[in-house]
XYZ file of C-alpha atoms in Angstrom:
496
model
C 100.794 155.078 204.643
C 101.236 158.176 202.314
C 98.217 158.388 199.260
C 99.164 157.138 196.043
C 98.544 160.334 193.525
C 98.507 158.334 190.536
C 99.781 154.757 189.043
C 103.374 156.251 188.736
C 103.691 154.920 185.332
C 101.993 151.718 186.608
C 98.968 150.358 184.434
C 97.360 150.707 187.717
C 97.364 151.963 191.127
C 95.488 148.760 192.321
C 95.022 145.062 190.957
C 93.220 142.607 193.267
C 93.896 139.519 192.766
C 90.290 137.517 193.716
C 86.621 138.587 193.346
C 85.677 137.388 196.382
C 83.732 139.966 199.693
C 87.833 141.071 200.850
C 88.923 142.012 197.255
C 85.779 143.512 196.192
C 85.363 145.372 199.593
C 89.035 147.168 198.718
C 88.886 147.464 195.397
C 85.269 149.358 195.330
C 86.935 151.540 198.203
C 90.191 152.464 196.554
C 87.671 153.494 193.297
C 85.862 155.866 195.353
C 89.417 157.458 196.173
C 90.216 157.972 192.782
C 92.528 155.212 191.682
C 92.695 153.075 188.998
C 91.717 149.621 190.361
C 91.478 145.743 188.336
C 90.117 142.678 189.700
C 91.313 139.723 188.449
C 88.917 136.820 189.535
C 88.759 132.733 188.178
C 87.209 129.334 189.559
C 89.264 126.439 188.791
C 86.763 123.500 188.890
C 86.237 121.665 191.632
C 87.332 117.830 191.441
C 83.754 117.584 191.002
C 83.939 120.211 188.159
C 81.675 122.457 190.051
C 82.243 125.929 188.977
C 80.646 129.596 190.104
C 80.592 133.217 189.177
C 81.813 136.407 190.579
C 81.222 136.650 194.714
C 84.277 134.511 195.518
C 83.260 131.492 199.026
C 80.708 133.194 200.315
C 78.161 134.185 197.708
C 78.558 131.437 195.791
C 79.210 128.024 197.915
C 79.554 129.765 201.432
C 77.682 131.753 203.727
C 74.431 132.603 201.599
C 73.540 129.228 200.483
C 74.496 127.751 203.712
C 71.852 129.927 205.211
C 69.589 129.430 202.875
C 69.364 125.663 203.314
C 70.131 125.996 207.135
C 66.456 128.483 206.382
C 64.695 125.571 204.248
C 65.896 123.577 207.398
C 64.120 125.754 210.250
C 60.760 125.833 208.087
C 60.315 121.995 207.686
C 60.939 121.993 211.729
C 58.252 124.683 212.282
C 55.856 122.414 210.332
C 55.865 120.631 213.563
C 55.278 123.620 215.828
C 52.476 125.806 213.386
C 49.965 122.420 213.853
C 50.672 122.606 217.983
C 49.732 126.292 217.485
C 46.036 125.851 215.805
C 47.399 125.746 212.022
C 45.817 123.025 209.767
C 49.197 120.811 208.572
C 49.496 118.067 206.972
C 51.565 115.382 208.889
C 54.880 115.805 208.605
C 55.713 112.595 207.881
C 53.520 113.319 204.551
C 55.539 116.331 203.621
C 58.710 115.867 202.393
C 61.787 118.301 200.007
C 61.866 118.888 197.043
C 65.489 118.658 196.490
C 66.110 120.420 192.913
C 63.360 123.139 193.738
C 65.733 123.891 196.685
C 69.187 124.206 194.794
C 67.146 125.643 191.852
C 65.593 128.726 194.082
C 69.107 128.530 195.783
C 71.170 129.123 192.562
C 69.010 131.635 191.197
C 69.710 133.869 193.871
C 73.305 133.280 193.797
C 73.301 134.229 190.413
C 71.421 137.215 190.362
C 73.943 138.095 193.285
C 76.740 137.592 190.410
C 74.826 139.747 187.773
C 74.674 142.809 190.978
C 78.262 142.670 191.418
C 78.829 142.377 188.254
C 76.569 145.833 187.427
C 78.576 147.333 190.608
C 81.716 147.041 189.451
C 81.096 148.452 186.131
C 79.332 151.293 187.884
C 82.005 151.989 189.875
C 84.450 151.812 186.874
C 86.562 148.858 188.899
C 87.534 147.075 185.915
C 86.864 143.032 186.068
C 88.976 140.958 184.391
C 88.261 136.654 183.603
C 91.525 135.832 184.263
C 93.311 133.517 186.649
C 96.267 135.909 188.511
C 99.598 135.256 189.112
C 102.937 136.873 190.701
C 105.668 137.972 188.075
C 107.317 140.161 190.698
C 106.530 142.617 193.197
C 104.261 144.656 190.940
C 103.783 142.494 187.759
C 100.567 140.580 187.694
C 100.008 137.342 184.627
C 96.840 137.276 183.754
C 95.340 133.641 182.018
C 91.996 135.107 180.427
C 89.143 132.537 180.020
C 89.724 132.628 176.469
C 93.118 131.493 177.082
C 94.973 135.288 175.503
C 97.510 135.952 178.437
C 98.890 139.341 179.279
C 100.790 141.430 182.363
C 99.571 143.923 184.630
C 101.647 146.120 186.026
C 100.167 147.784 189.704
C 101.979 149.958 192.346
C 100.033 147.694 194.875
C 98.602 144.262 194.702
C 96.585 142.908 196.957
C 95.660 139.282 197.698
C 92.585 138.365 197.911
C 92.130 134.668 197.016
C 90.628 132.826 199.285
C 91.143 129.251 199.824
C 89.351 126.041 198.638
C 88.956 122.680 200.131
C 91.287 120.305 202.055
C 91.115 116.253 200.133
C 93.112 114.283 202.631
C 95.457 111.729 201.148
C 93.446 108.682 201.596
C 92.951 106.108 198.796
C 89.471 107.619 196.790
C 88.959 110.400 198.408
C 89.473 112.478 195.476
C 87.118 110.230 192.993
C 84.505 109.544 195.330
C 83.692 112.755 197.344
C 82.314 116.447 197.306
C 83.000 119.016 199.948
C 81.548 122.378 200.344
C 82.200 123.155 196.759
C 79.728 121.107 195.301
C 76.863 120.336 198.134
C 74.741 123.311 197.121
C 74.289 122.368 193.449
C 73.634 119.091 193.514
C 71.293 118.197 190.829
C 69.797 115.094 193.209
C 69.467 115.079 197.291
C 72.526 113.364 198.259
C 71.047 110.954 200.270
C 72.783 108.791 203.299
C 75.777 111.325 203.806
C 79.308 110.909 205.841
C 80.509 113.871 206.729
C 84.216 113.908 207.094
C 85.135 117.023 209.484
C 83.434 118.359 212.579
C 84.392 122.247 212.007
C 81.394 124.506 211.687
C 81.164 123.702 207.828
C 80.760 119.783 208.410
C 78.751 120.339 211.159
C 75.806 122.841 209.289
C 76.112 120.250 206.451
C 74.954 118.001 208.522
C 72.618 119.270 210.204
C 70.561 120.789 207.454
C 70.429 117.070 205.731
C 69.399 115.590 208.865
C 66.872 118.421 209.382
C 65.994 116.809 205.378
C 65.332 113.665 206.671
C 68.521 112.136 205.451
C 70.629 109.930 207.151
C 73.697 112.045 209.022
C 76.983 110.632 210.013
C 79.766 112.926 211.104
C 83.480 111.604 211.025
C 85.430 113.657 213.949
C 89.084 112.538 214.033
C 89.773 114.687 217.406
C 87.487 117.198 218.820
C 83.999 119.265 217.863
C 84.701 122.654 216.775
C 88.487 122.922 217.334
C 88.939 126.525 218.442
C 85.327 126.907 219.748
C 84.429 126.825 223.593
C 84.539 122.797 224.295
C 81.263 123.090 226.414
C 79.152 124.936 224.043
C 80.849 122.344 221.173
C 79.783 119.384 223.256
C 76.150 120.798 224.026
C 76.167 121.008 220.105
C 77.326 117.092 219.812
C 74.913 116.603 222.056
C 71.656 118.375 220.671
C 72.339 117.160 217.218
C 72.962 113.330 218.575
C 69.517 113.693 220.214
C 67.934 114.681 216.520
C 69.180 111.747 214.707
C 73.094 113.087 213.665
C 75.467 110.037 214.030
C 78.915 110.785 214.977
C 82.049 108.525 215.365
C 84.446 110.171 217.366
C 88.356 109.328 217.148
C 88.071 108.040 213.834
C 89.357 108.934 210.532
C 89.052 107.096 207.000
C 90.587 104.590 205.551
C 89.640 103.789 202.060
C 86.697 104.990 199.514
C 85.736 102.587 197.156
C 82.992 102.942 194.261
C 79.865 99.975 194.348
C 78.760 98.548 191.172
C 74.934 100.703 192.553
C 77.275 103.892 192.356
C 77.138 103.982 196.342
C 80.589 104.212 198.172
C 81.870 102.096 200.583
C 84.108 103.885 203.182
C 86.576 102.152 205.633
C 87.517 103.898 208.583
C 89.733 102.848 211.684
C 88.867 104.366 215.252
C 92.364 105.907 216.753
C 90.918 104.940 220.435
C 91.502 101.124 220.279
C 92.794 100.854 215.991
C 89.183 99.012 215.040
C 87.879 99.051 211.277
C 84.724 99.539 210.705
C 83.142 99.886 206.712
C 79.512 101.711 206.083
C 78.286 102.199 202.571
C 76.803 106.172 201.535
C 75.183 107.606 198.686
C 77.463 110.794 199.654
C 80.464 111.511 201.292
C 81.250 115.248 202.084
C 84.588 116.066 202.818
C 84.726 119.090 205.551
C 87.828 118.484 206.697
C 89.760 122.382 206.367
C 90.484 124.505 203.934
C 93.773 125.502 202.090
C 94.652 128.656 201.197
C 95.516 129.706 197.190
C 98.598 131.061 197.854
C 100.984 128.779 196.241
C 98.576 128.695 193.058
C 99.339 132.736 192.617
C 103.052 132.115 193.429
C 103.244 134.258 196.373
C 106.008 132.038 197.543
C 108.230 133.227 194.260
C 107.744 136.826 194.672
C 109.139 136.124 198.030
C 105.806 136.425 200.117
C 106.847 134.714 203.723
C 104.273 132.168 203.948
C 103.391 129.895 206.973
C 105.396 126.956 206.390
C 102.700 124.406 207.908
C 99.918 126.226 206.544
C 101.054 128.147 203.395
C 99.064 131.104 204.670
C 100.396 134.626 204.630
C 102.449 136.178 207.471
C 101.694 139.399 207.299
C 100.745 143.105 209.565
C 98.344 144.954 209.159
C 97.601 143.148 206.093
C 101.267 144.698 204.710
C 103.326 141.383 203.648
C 106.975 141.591 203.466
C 107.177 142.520 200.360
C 105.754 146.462 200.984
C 103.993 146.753 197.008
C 102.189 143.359 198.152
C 98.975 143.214 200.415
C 97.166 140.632 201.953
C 92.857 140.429 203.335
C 90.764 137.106 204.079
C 91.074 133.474 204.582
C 94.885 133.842 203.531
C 96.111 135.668 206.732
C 98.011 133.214 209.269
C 96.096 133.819 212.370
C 92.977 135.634 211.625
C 89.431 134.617 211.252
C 88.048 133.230 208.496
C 84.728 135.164 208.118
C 83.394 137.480 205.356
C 82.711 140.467 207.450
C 86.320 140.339 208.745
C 87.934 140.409 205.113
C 85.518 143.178 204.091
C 86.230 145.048 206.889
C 89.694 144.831 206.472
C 89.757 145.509 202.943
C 87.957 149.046 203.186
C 90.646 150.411 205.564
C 93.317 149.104 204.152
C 91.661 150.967 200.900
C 91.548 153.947 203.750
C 94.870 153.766 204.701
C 96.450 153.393 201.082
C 94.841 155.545 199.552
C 93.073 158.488 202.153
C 95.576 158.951 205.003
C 93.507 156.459 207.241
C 94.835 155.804 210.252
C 92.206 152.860 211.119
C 93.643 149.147 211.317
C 91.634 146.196 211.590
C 90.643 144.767 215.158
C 90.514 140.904 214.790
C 89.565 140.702 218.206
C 86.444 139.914 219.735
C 84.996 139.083 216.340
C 81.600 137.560 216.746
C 80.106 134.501 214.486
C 77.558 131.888 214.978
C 78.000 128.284 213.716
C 74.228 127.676 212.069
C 73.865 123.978 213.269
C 69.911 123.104 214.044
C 69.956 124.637 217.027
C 72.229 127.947 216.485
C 75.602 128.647 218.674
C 76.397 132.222 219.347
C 79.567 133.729 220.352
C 81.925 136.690 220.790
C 85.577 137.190 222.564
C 87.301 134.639 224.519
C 86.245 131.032 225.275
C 86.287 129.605 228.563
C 89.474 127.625 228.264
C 91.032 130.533 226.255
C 90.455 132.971 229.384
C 91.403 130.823 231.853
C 94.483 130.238 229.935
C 95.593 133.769 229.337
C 94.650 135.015 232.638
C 94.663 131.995 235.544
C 91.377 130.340 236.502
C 90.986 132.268 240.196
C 91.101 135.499 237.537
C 87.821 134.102 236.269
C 84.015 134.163 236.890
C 81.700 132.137 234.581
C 78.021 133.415 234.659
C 75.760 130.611 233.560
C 71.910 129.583 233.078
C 69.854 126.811 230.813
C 66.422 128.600 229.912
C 63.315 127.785 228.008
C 62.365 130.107 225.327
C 59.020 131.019 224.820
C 58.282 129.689 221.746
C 59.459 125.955 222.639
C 56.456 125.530 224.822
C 53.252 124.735 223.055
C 55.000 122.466 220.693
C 57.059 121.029 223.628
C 60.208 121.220 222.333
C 63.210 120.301 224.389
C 65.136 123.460 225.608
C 67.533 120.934 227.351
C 70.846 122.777 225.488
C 69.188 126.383 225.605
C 71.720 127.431 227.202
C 73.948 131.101 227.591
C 77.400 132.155 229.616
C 79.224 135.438 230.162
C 82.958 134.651 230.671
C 84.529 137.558 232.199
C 86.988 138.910 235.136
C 86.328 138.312 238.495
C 87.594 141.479 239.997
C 84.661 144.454 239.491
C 83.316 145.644 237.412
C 83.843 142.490 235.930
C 84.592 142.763 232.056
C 83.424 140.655 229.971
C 85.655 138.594 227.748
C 83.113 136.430 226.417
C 79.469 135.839 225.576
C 77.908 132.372 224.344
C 74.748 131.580 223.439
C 73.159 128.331 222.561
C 69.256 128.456 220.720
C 66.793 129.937 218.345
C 68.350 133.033 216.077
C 72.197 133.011 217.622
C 73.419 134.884 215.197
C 70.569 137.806 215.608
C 71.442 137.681 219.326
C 74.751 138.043 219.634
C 75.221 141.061 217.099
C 73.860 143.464 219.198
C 76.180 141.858 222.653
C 79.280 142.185 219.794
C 79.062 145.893 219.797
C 78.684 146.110 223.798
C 81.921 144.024 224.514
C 83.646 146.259 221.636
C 83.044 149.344 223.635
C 84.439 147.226 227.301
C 80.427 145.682 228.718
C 81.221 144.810 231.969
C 78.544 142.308 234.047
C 77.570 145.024 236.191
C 76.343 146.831 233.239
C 75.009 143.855 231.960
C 73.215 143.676 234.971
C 71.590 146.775 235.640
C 70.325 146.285 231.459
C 66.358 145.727 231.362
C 65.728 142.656 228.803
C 62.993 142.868 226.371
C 60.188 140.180 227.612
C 59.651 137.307 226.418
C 63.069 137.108 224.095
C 65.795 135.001 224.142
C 68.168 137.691 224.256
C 66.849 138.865 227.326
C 68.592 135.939 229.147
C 72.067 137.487 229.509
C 70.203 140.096 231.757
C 69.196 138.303 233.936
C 72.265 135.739 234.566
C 73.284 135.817 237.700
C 74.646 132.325 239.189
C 78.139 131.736 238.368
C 79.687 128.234 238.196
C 82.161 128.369 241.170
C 78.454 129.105 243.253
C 77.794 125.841 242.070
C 73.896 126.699 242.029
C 71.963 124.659 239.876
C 71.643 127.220 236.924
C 68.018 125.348 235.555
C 65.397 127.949 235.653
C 62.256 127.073 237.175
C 60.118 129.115 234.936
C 59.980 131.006 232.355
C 60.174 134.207 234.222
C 62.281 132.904 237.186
């Protein structure tokens, strides 16, 4: 794409429509080439009326507090562990959360995370505009300011940047009587005995940070665990979080929501395996069950955007729409992963390519993430079903091993679902398509593995790598069974 000298006549060269990592990530980038760049960022309430500042899903209801109460999680479980290792603790059963000092410490940060972005933009003279955004045409923006003043931006490229928010399902309460994502991380009270309605990553972490609390867990899971994830690592999740105390009805989905006189809700749900009903009353029910993108809300469709007709997200190439003034980064792209590092990865070369002759496009492949359940789940490039799909199962060798870490002795924890696989080609060198890891810091362990599939790790690489004793990580270098051995892949030791 040829550099854009000036606006042309346009107000700007830029407006980004959405303050969230993707927009930001772009619009910073395009000021550091020398154009003229607006955000345009607003958070309609949630049915809740839970509202947040500048950061867009992940600073503010997303990926930071998530962590941070998936963190306040880990600690109460090493309470356990420091006493087995000499320290003077109280017993557990004596120590207990203090709910509001958690959201309170929680909030703060996200806030002073608002006030930095805030101070960045102006720094980088990005100019930040209050407003809810809209689609006039191909290069008119509407902008709604908080204050309720309208007016029209004119840009010689917009970009979407939006987001999405979450999906209520149509069933009778719902809407009334729930929270999702939205609103779980500023609760002024602990929310008590909690459904969880979804059993995607979100629903899952949910739950397992409140049952980590010492709250009563139920997840609702109307098919499968982690659609889209490897099913064996997704069941050895299911699994590890059944054996903590999680509840989970499987093949079910609700029915009916309906408010107590004590404020508690009573929620009817029928089992699609043999059409039962079954009723439970909660102090909480968390809906978790998707997200929708904000397409339709900017009018994307009216500009003539080509949406996904199932899922309203944006069909688009190289994050060019149809409409060539119109751009597209984030959770709104039909296909692509919904993480913050992809969005602001994508949004600083498509800034590149705009703006500075780049020539770099986004690679949405072998993306790693980690779902931060109790018991973390680690994983870059191709399940096992999705290789065996794409390339025939006699195409296919699965290296596998359970292992113990280190730490899990002393306080005898179970290490029954520590557990790691390398998916890759049979023939040699044997690429690797795939790298899971179940246990302690997943995320930590598979960034650095992320970078070697990127540049083509093969398993006899991986093989001739010396681990770093004793670390978890370390256990990919030493795999060496594969499932169609059918060896039993328990280790006998720690250093076995």
């Amino acid at each position: 794409m040829a550099p854009v000298g000036s606006a042309h006549g346009y107000d700007y060269d830029l407006v980004v429509i959405g303050g969230g990592s993707g927009g930001l990530a772009a619009a910073k980038e395009a000021v550091l080439l020398g154009k003229k760049v607006a955000v345009l960022d607003f958070v309609e309430p949630s049915p809740r009326g839970t509202t947040w500042g500048l950061g867009g899903t992940c600073v503010n209801v997303g990926c930071i507090p998530k962590k941070l109460f998936h963190q306040a999680a880990l600690l109460g479980e090493s309470l356990h562990d420091a006493g087995c290792f000499g320290w003077n603790i109280p017993e557990r059963k004596s120590i207990t959360l203090d709910w509001p000092k958690l959201r309170e410490s929680v909030q703060n940060h996200i806030k002073s995370v608002n006030w930095v972005l805030r101070v960045e933009l102006r720094d980088k003279k990005v100019e930040y505009i209050n407003a809810k955004g809209t689609l006039i045409d191909a290069h008119t923006v509407h902008a709604k300011l908080k204050n309720g003043t309208e007016k029209e931006l004119k840009a010689n490229h917009i970009l979407l940047a939006m987001g999405g928010r979450p999906i209520y399902p149509d069933v009778p309460g719902a809407l009334e009587n729930c929270i999702s994502s939205d609103d779980i991380f500023s609760l002024p009270e602990a929310p008590g005995k909690t459904l969880v309605i979804g059993a995607g990553y979100i629903g899952l972490e949910c739950a397992g940070f409140l049952n980590e609390f010492g709250m009563d867990a139920t997840v609702m899971v109307r098919s499968v665990v982690l659609r889209g994830f490897d099913q064996q690592m997704a069941n050895l999740i299911t699994e590890e979080m059944t054996s903590r105390g999680v509840k989970f009805l499987h093949k079910s989905v609700p029915v009916s929501m309906e408010k107590q006189a004590d404020g508690k809700v009573k929620v009817t749900w029928k089992s699609l395996a043999d059409n039962s009903v079954s009723s439970d009353v909660f102090d909480t029910i968390l809906m978790a069950t998707g997200r929708r993108p904000l397409t339709l809300e900017v009018r994307a469709d009216q500009v003539g955007v080509k949406l996904d007709p199932q899922s309203h997200k944006v069909v688009s190439d190289r994050e060019l729409t149809n409409v060539p003034s119109i751009f597209a980064v984030g959770d709104i792209l039909q296909g692509k992963p919904e993480l913050t590092p992809v969005a602001i990865q994508a949004g600083k070369l498509l800034a590149q390519r705009l703006y500075n002759n780049g020539k770099t496009e986004m690679d949405y492949d072998n993306v790693a993430t980690t779902v931060f359940t109790p018991l973390e789940y680690g994983c870059c490039g191709l399940s096992e079903e999705t290789a065996i799909e794409r390339y025939g199962e006699d195409k296919i060798e699965v290296y596998h091993a359970f292992y113990k870490p280190t730490e899990f002795f002393v306080p005898q924890r179970s290490p029954a679902r520590c557990y790691i696989k390398v998916v890759c080609l049979r023939n040699s060198p044997q690429k690797v398509l795939g790298m899971h890891y179940m246990g302690p810091q997943g995320g930590e362990v598979m960034q650095g593995y992320a970078a070697a599939i990127k540049m083509g790790l093969t398993m006899e690489v991986l093989m001739d790598t010396v681990g770093i004793h004793p670390t978890v990580s370390e256990e990919f270098t030493r795999l060496w069974i594969t499932k169609r051995s059918g060896i039993d892949p328990t280790p006998q030791s720690c250093c076995s």
